[in-house]
PDB file of C-alpha atoms in Angstrom:
ATOM      1  CA  MET R   1     -12.052  47.835 -20.729  1.00 65.00           C
ATOM      2  CA  SER R   2     -13.022  44.904 -17.873  1.00 88.00           C
ATOM      3  CA  GLY R   3     -15.081  41.596 -17.912  1.00 97.00           C
ATOM      4  CA  THR R   4     -16.023  39.037 -15.278  1.00 98.00           C
ATOM      5  CA  ALA R   5     -12.641  37.618 -13.101  1.00 98.00           C
ATOM      6  CA  ILE R   6     -13.269  34.007 -11.764  1.00 98.00           C
ATOM      7  CA  VAL R   7     -11.306  33.015  -9.074  1.00 98.00           C
ATOM      8  CA  THR R   8     -11.107  30.163  -7.887  1.00 98.00           C
ATOM      9  CA  GLY R   9      -9.413  29.714  -3.737  1.00 97.00           C
ATOM     10  CA  VAL R  10     -10.871  33.451  -3.748  1.00 97.00           C
ATOM     11  CA  SER R  11     -11.291  32.928   0.586  1.00 96.00           C
ATOM     12  CA  ARG R  12      -8.415  34.073   1.722  1.00 94.00           C
ATOM     13  CA  GLY R  13      -4.766  34.991   0.746  1.00 94.00           C
ATOM     14  CA  ILE R  14      -3.770  35.189  -2.843  1.00 95.00           C
ATOM     15  CA  GLY R  15      -7.589  34.584  -4.035  1.00 97.00           C
ATOM     16  CA  ALA R  16      -8.720  37.329  -1.876  1.00 97.00           C
ATOM     17  CA  ALA R  17      -6.544  39.589  -3.288  1.00 97.00           C
ATOM     18  CA  CYS R  18      -7.107  38.517  -6.986  1.00 98.00           C
ATOM     19  CA  ALA R  19     -10.563  39.382  -6.311  1.00 98.00           C
ATOM     20  CA  ARG R  20     -10.311  42.241  -4.655  1.00 97.00           C
ATOM     21  CA  ALA R  21      -7.737  43.489  -7.605  1.00 98.00           C
ATOM     22  CA  PHE R  22     -10.122  42.852 -10.152  1.00 98.00           C
ATOM     23  CA  LEU R  23     -12.862  44.676  -8.318  1.00 98.00           C
ATOM     24  CA  ASP R  24     -10.989  47.922  -8.224  1.00 97.00           C
ATOM     25  CA  ALA R  25     -10.511  47.813 -11.596  1.00 98.00           C
ATOM     26  CA  GLY R  26     -14.079  47.317 -12.226  1.00 97.00           C
ATOM     27  CA  TRP R  27     -14.429  43.819 -12.825  1.00 98.00           C
ATOM     28  CA  ARG R  28     -16.992  41.658 -12.265  1.00 98.00           C
ATOM     29  CA  VAL R  29     -15.658  39.038  -9.846  1.00 98.00           C
ATOM     30  CA  LEU R  30     -17.091  35.236  -9.332  1.00 98.00           C
ATOM     31  CA  GLY R  31     -15.476  33.408  -6.590  1.00 98.00           C
ATOM     32  CA  VAL R  32     -15.182  29.523  -6.144  1.00 98.00           C
ATOM     33  CA  SER R  33     -14.078  28.270  -2.446  1.00 98.00           C
ATOM     34  CA  ARG R  34     -14.762  26.118   0.390  1.00 97.00           C
ATOM     35  CA  SER R  35     -14.801  28.942   2.624  1.00 96.00           C
ATOM     36  CA  PRO R  36     -16.701  32.218   2.479  1.00 96.00           C
ATOM     37  CA  CYS R  37     -15.209  34.553   0.336  1.00 96.00           C
ATOM     38  CA  PRO R  38     -14.202  37.941   2.711  1.00 96.00           C
ATOM     39  CA  VAL R  39     -14.536  40.436  -0.377  1.00 97.00           C
ATOM     40  CA  PRO R  40     -17.621  42.576  -0.693  1.00 97.00           C
ATOM     41  CA  GLY R  41     -18.619  42.327  -4.280  1.00 97.00           C
ATOM     42  CA  VAL R  42     -18.129  39.203  -5.011  1.00 98.00           C
ATOM     43  CA  VAL R  43     -20.658  36.959  -6.415  1.00 98.00           C
ATOM     44  CA  HIS R  44     -19.701  33.514  -4.650  1.00 98.00           C
ATOM     45  CA  ARG R  45     -20.079  29.882  -5.412  1.00 98.00           C
ATOM     46  CA  ALA R  46     -19.410  27.374  -2.247  1.00 98.00           C
ATOM     47  CA  ALA R  47     -17.554  24.778  -3.375  1.00 98.00           C
ATOM     48  CA  ASP R  48     -14.870  21.673  -2.493  1.00 98.00           C
ATOM     49  CA  LEU R  49     -13.610  21.367  -5.645  1.00 98.00           C
ATOM     50  CA  LEU R  50     -11.889  17.974  -4.627  1.00 97.00           C
ATOM     51  CA  ASP R  51     -15.348  16.603  -4.621  1.00 97.00           C
ATOM     52  CA  PRO R  52     -16.329  15.484  -8.251  1.00 96.00           C
ATOM     53  CA  GLY R  53     -19.985  16.070  -7.762  1.00 97.00           C
ATOM     54  CA  GLN R  54     -19.206  19.823  -6.303  1.00 97.00           C
ATOM     55  CA  LEU R  55     -17.076  20.254  -9.353  1.00 97.00           C
ATOM     56  CA  ASP R  56     -19.368  18.841 -11.798  1.00 97.00           C
ATOM     57  CA  ALA R  57     -22.243  21.220 -10.897  1.00 98.00           C
ATOM     58  CA  VAL R  58     -19.581  24.634 -10.946  1.00 98.00           C
ATOM     59  CA  GLY R  59     -19.765  24.666 -14.064  1.00 97.00           C
ATOM     60  CA  PRO R  60     -23.101  24.949 -15.246  1.00 97.00           C
ATOM     61  CA  TRP R  61     -23.494  27.705 -12.230  1.00 98.00           C
ATOM     62  CA  LEU R  62     -20.565  30.028 -13.685  1.00 98.00           C
ATOM     63  CA  ALA R  63     -22.294  29.512 -17.484  1.00 97.00           C
ATOM     64  CA  ALA R  64     -25.672  30.305 -15.601  1.00 97.00           C
ATOM     65  CA  GLN R  65     -23.454  33.105 -14.656  1.00 97.00           C
ATOM     66  CA  LEU R  66     -21.912  34.439 -17.690  1.00 97.00           C
ATOM     67  CA  GLY R  67     -24.502  33.910 -19.625  1.00 96.00           C
ATOM     68  CA  PRO R  68     -25.127  32.166 -23.314  1.00 95.00           C
ATOM     69  CA  THR R  69     -23.460  34.938 -25.423  1.00 96.00           C
ATOM     70  CA  PRO R  70     -19.108  34.357 -25.026  1.00 97.00           C
ATOM     71  CA  ALA R  71     -17.430  37.988 -23.062  1.00 97.00           C
ATOM     72  CA  ARG R  72     -14.392  38.938 -21.741  1.00 98.00           C
ATOM     73  CA  VAL R  73     -13.726  36.419 -18.420  1.00 98.00           C
ATOM     74  CA  CYS R  74     -10.774  35.861 -16.882  1.00 98.00           C
ATOM     75  CA  LEU R  75      -9.767  32.570 -15.777  1.00 98.00           C
ATOM     76  CA  VAL R  76      -7.683  32.762 -12.495  1.00 98.00           C
ATOM     77  CA  HIS R  77      -6.762  29.335 -11.114  1.00 98.00           C
ATOM     78  CA  ASN R  78      -5.216  29.699  -7.682  1.00 97.00           C
ATOM     79  CA  ALA R  79      -7.427  26.694  -5.698  1.00 97.00           C
ATOM     80  CA  ALA R  80      -3.824  24.565  -4.462  1.00 95.00           C
ATOM     81  CA  MET R  81      -2.821  22.660  -1.862  1.00 93.00           C
ATOM     82  CA  MET R  82       0.357  22.006   0.042  1.00 90.00           C
ATOM     83  CA  ALA R  83       1.543  19.105   1.865  1.00 91.00           C
ATOM     84  CA  LYS R  84       5.126  18.094   3.933  1.00 91.00           C
ATOM     85  CA  ASP R  85       6.093  14.894   2.148  1.00 95.00           C
ATOM     86  CA  SER R  86       8.930  12.971   0.388  1.00 96.00           C
ATOM     87  CA  ALA R  87       9.600  11.756  -3.421  1.00 96.00           C
ATOM     88  CA  VAL R  88      10.911   8.713  -1.491  1.00 96.00           C
ATOM     89  CA  ASP R  89       8.109   8.096   0.704  1.00 95.00           C
ATOM     90  CA  LEU R  90       5.073   9.699  -0.994  1.00 95.00           C
ATOM     91  CA  ASP R  91       1.359   8.516  -0.029  1.00 96.00           C
ATOM     92  CA  PRO R  92      -0.073   7.819  -3.431  1.00 96.00           C
ATOM     93  CA  ALA R  93      -3.477   9.122  -1.296  1.00 97.00           C
ATOM     94  CA  VAL R  94      -1.520  12.312  -1.229  1.00 96.00           C
ATOM     95  CA  LEU R  95      -0.207  12.584  -4.108  1.00 97.00           C
ATOM     96  CA  ARG R  96      -3.685  11.984  -6.179  1.00 97.00           C
ATOM     97  CA  ARG R  97      -5.347  14.749  -3.845  1.00 97.00           C
ATOM     98  CA  ALA R  98      -2.634  17.484  -5.038  1.00 97.00           C
ATOM     99  CA  LEU R  99      -2.882  16.746  -8.754  1.00 98.00           C
ATOM    100  CA  ALA R 100      -6.385  16.381  -8.883  1.00 98.00           C
ATOM    101  CA  LEU R 101      -6.717  19.931  -7.094  1.00 98.00           C
ATOM    102  CA  ASN R 102      -3.519  21.831  -8.646  1.00 97.00           C
ATOM    103  CA  VAL R 103      -3.760  20.346 -11.762  1.00 98.00           C
ATOM    104  CA  VAL R 104      -7.155  18.373 -13.135  1.00 98.00           C
ATOM    105  CA  VAL R 105      -9.571  21.068 -11.647  1.00 98.00           C
ATOM    106  CA  PRO R 106      -8.117  23.785 -13.862  1.00 98.00           C
ATOM    107  CA  ALA R 107      -8.339  21.307 -16.915  1.00 98.00           C
ATOM    108  CA  GLN R 108     -11.863  20.947 -16.170  1.00 98.00           C
ATOM    109  CA  LEU R 109     -12.728  24.102 -15.376  1.00 98.00           C
ATOM    110  CA  ASN R 110     -11.105  25.291 -18.805  1.00 98.00           C
ATOM    111  CA  ARG R 111     -12.859  23.037 -20.559  1.00 97.00           C
ATOM    112  CA  ALA R 112     -16.552  24.516 -18.927  1.00 97.00           C
ATOM    113  CA  VAL R 113     -15.234  28.185 -19.362  1.00 98.00           C
ATOM    114  CA  HIS R 114     -13.388  28.179 -22.246  1.00 98.00           C
ATOM    115  CA  PRO R 115     -16.581  28.194 -24.720  1.00 97.00           C
ATOM    116  CA  LEU R 116     -17.793  31.553 -22.820  1.00 97.00           C
ATOM    117  CA  GLN R 117     -14.843  32.984 -23.368  1.00 98.00           C
ATOM    118  CA  ALA R 118     -14.654  35.525 -26.515  1.00 98.00           C
ATOM    119  CA  PRO R 119     -11.520  37.428 -28.078  1.00 98.00           C
ATOM    120  CA  GLY R 120      -9.617  39.283 -25.282  1.00 98.00           C
ATOM    121  CA  SER R 121     -10.269  36.891 -22.499  1.00 98.00           C
ATOM    122  CA  SER R 122      -7.842  34.841 -20.582  1.00 98.00           C
ATOM    123  CA  ILE R 123      -6.888  31.731 -18.556  1.00 98.00           C
ATOM    124  CA  LEU R 124      -4.614  32.217 -15.997  1.00 98.00           C
ATOM    125  CA  TYR R 125      -2.633  29.954 -13.633  1.00 98.00           C
ATOM    126  CA  ILE R 126      -0.952  30.101 -10.520  1.00 98.00           C
ATOM    127  CA  GLY R 127       2.164  28.688 -10.250  1.00 97.00           C
ATOM    128  CA  SER R 128       4.961  28.850  -8.073  1.00 95.00           C
ATOM    129  CA  THR R 129       8.786  29.172  -7.997  1.00 93.00           C
ATOM    130  CA  LEU R 130       8.849  25.445  -7.525  1.00 93.00           C
ATOM    131  CA  SER R 131       6.965  25.400 -10.938  1.00 96.00           C
ATOM    132  CA  GLU R 132      10.481  25.138 -12.367  1.00 95.00           C
ATOM    133  CA  LYS R 133      12.891  24.262  -9.482  1.00 94.00           C
ATOM    134  CA  ALA R 134      12.246  21.854  -6.151  1.00 93.00           C
ATOM    135  CA  VAL R 135      13.032  21.873  -2.517  1.00 90.00           C
ATOM    136  CA  ALA R 136      13.057  18.981  -0.177  1.00 93.00           C
ATOM    137  CA  GLY R 137       9.696  18.076   1.679  1.00 94.00           C
ATOM    138  CA  THR R 138       7.155  19.534  -0.426  1.00 94.00           C
ATOM    139  CA  ALA R 139       7.461  16.579  -3.351  1.00 97.00           C
ATOM    140  CA  SER R 140       3.596  16.468  -4.384  1.00 97.00           C
ATOM    141  CA  TYR R 141       3.219  20.248  -4.338  1.00 96.00           C
ATOM    142  CA  VAL R 142       6.570  20.916  -6.520  1.00 97.00           C
ATOM    143  CA  THR R 143       5.541  17.707  -8.765  1.00 98.00           C
ATOM    144  CA  SER R 144       1.359  19.370  -9.229  1.00 98.00           C
ATOM    145  CA  LYS R 145       3.316  23.012  -9.319  1.00 98.00           C
ATOM    146  CA  HIS R 146       5.623  21.848 -12.939  1.00 98.00           C
ATOM    147  CA  ALA R 147       2.870  19.978 -14.481  1.00 98.00           C
ATOM    148  CA  LEU R 148       1.136  23.172 -14.106  1.00 98.00           C
ATOM    149  CA  ALA R 149       3.545  24.685 -15.819  1.00 98.00           C
ATOM    150  CA  GLY R 150       3.109  22.391 -18.522  1.00 98.00           C
ATOM    151  CA  LEU R 151      -0.784  22.429 -18.779  1.00 98.00           C
ATOM    152  CA  MET R 152      -0.417  26.443 -18.702  1.00 98.00           C
ATOM    153  CA  LYS R 153       2.166  25.613 -21.922  1.00 98.00           C
ATOM    154  CA  ALA R 154      -0.685  23.449 -23.946  1.00 98.00           C
ATOM    155  CA  THR R 155      -2.956  26.285 -23.202  1.00 98.00           C
ATOM    156  CA  CYS R 156      -1.146  28.836 -24.851  1.00 98.00           C
ATOM    157  CA  GLN R 157      -0.894  26.030 -27.771  1.00 98.00           C
ATOM    158  CA  ASP R 158      -3.961  24.853 -28.202  1.00 98.00           C
ATOM    159  CA  LEU R 159      -5.559  28.562 -28.380  1.00 98.00           C
ATOM    160  CA  ALA R 160      -4.052  29.661 -31.028  1.00 98.00           C
ATOM    161  CA  GLY R 161      -5.651  31.784 -32.783  1.00 97.00           C
ATOM    162  CA  THR R 162      -8.971  31.848 -30.357  1.00 98.00           C
ATOM    163  CA  GLY R 163      -7.690  35.717 -29.275  1.00 98.00           C
ATOM    164  CA  VAL R 164      -6.965  34.430 -25.380  1.00 98.00           C
ATOM    165  CA  HIS R 165      -4.460  34.500 -23.823  1.00 98.00           C
ATOM    166  CA  THR R 166      -2.801  32.407 -20.827  1.00 98.00           C
ATOM    167  CA  ALA R 167       0.064  32.948 -18.568  1.00 98.00           C
ATOM    168  CA  CYS R 168       1.569  31.647 -14.816  1.00 98.00           C
ATOM    169  CA  VAL R 169       2.310  33.787 -12.502  1.00 98.00           C
ATOM    170  CA  CYS R 170       4.809  32.279 -10.155  1.00 96.00           C
ATOM    171  CA  PRO R 171       4.998  33.429  -6.184  1.00 95.00           C
ATOM    172  CA  GLY R 172       7.704  33.051  -4.388  1.00 88.00           C
ATOM    173  CA  PHE R 173       7.826  33.348  -0.390  1.00 83.00           C
ATOM    174  CA  THR R 174       3.798  34.483   0.143  1.00 83.00           C
ATOM    175  CA  ALA R 175       2.497  35.647   3.136  1.00 81.00           C
ATOM    176  CA  THR R 176      -0.367  33.443   2.988  1.00 80.00           C
ATOM    177  CA  GLU R 177      -2.311  30.885   4.852  1.00 77.00           C
ATOM    178  CA  MET R 178      -1.046  27.953   3.276  1.00 76.00           C
ATOM    179  CA  LEU R 179       2.524  29.091   3.718  1.00 72.00           C
ATOM    180  CA  LEU R 180       2.650  30.509   7.238  1.00 74.00           C
ATOM    181  CA  ALA R 181       0.993  27.019   8.798  1.00 77.00           C
ATOM    182  CA  HIS R 182       3.513  25.190   6.546  1.00 71.00           C
ATOM    183  CA  ILE R 183       6.598  27.354   8.587  1.00 74.00           C
ATOM    184  CA  GLY R 184       4.954  27.245  11.337  1.00 79.00           C
ATOM    185  CA  ALA R 185       5.218  29.769  14.268  1.00 73.00           C
ATOM    186  CA  ASP R 186       8.475  30.110  15.056  1.00 81.00           C
ATOM    187  CA  PRO R 187      10.323  33.505  14.007  1.00 84.00           C
ATOM    188  CA  ALA R 188      13.552  31.741  13.357  1.00 86.00           C
ATOM    189  CA  VAL R 189      12.661  29.571  10.321  1.00 81.00           C
ATOM    190  CA  ARG R 190      10.152  32.558   9.501  1.00 84.00           C
ATOM    191  CA  ALA R 191      13.329  34.623   9.521  1.00 86.00           C
ATOM    192  CA  ALA R 192      15.428  31.945   7.355  1.00 83.00           C
ATOM    193  CA  VAL R 193      12.540  31.860   4.784  1.00 80.00           C
ATOM    194  CA  GLU R 194      12.654  36.178   4.994  1.00 82.00           C
ATOM    195  CA  ALA R 195      16.028  35.797   4.229  1.00 86.00           C
ATOM    196  CA  MET R 196      15.890  33.655   1.129  1.00 80.00           C
ATOM    197  CA  SER R 197      14.800  36.996  -1.172  1.00 90.00           C
ATOM    198  CA  THR R 198      17.277  39.350  -1.915  1.00 90.00           C
ATOM    199  CA  LEU R 199      14.398  41.747  -0.469  1.00 90.00           C
ATOM    200  CA  GLY R 200      14.889  39.917   2.713  1.00 87.00           C
ATOM    201  CA  ARG R 201      11.076  39.741   3.303  1.00 87.00           C
ATOM    202  CA  LEU R 202       7.625  37.975   2.330  1.00 88.00           C
ATOM    203  CA  ILE R 203       5.360  38.638  -0.580  1.00 89.00           C
ATOM    204  CA  GLU R 204       2.141  40.410   0.016  1.00 93.00           C
ATOM    205  CA  PRO R 205      -0.624  38.636  -1.310  1.00 94.00           C
ATOM    206  CA  ALA R 206      -2.218  42.171  -2.985  1.00 95.00           C
ATOM    207  CA  GLU R 207       1.918  42.020  -4.941  1.00 96.00           C
ATOM    208  CA  ILE R 208       0.774  39.091  -6.732  1.00 95.00           C
ATOM    209  CA  ALA R 209      -2.784  40.326  -7.448  1.00 97.00           C
ATOM    210  CA  ARG R 210      -1.518  43.456  -9.214  1.00 98.00           C
ATOM    211  CA  LEU R 211       0.621  40.911 -11.294  1.00 98.00           C
ATOM    212  CA  VAL R 212      -2.101  38.773 -12.395  1.00 98.00           C
ATOM    213  CA  LEU R 213      -4.534  41.599 -12.961  1.00 98.00           C
ATOM    214  CA  PHE R 214      -1.681  43.438 -15.268  1.00 98.00           C
ATOM    215  CA  CYS R 215      -1.454  40.086 -16.719  1.00 98.00           C
ATOM    216  CA  ALA R 216      -5.050  39.945 -17.461  1.00 98.00           C
ATOM    217  CA  GLU R 217      -5.616  43.080 -19.314  1.00 97.00           C
ATOM    218  CA  ASN R 218      -1.720  42.753 -21.428  1.00 97.00           C
ATOM    219  CA  PRO R 219      -2.632  39.506 -24.209  1.00 97.00           C
ATOM    220  CA  VAL R 220       1.288  40.521 -25.060  1.00 97.00           C
ATOM    221  CA  ILE R 221       2.325  38.463 -21.831  1.00 97.00           C
ATOM    222  CA  ASN R 222       0.813  34.502 -23.742  1.00 98.00           C
ATOM    223  CA  GLY R 223       2.017  31.608 -22.509  1.00 98.00           C
ATOM    224  CA  ALA R 224       4.494  33.003 -20.221  1.00 97.00           C
ATOM    225  CA  MET R 225       6.658  32.323 -17.248  1.00 98.00           C
ATOM    226  CA  LEU R 226       6.225  35.017 -14.957  1.00 97.00           C
ATOM    227  CA  HIS R 227       8.565  34.879 -11.537  1.00 95.00           C
ATOM    228  CA  ALA R 228       7.231  37.055  -8.717  1.00 94.00           C
ATOM    229  CA  ASN R 229       9.946  35.992  -5.755  1.00 92.00           C
ATOM    230  CA  LEU R 230      11.590  39.394  -5.420  1.00 91.00           C
ATOM    231  CA  GLY R 231      14.661  38.400  -6.011  1.00 92.00           C
ATOM    232  CA  GLN R 232      15.088  34.782  -5.041  1.00 86.00           C
ATOM    233  CA  VAL R 233      18.462  33.601  -3.354  1.00 86.00           C
ATOM    234  CA  GLU R 234      19.971  30.754  -4.837  1.00 76.00           C
ATOM    235  CA  ARG R 235      21.552  28.594  -3.436  1.00 70.00           C
TER     236      ARG R 235
END
């Protein structure tokens, strides 16, 4: 049984891969991102989710697309930002932006979408390996992804009895534009990152998308932190 998937950050990377996976599985897909979505068949809304006015307009748009009768809806919180920063000299403005996009936006969209979710729906969060551990040089991202894990766990408890399930999918090093920009163009740096998984490669966005779709279609996965990292090498 399919339904409607709502995916944020749908213009590239894991978001675009999720759109393809849901469409291929027979779902209708609504996408929200600043840039156009490259996936044919997605009903797209251009919006900068860090702009309060544009964010406020997304909720009514989604409601109009979904209609007044609750239905099976999977809300995928994928939009995120990553900065290179340190906990000891962190720019408060950068931290506020990271928390706003990575945590506050999902909470606001939950508020808009949940009244339209029938039993069998889901709210899925794209976390990170850094939702439960940390590395140097990504303080605002680590902090916000830890907070996102807490939001998912709270979602599970607060939706008890509604028939709506939740999970946090935590990718390891995935070949997205965001990660590749973060590590730079030096082949040696990329090789070092690839060596941090026991399979010696980066994850493909489509691999994460398949796991997200599996979570949407399997309510037994509720309140779970799902690590998808190719077996990260612990140091």
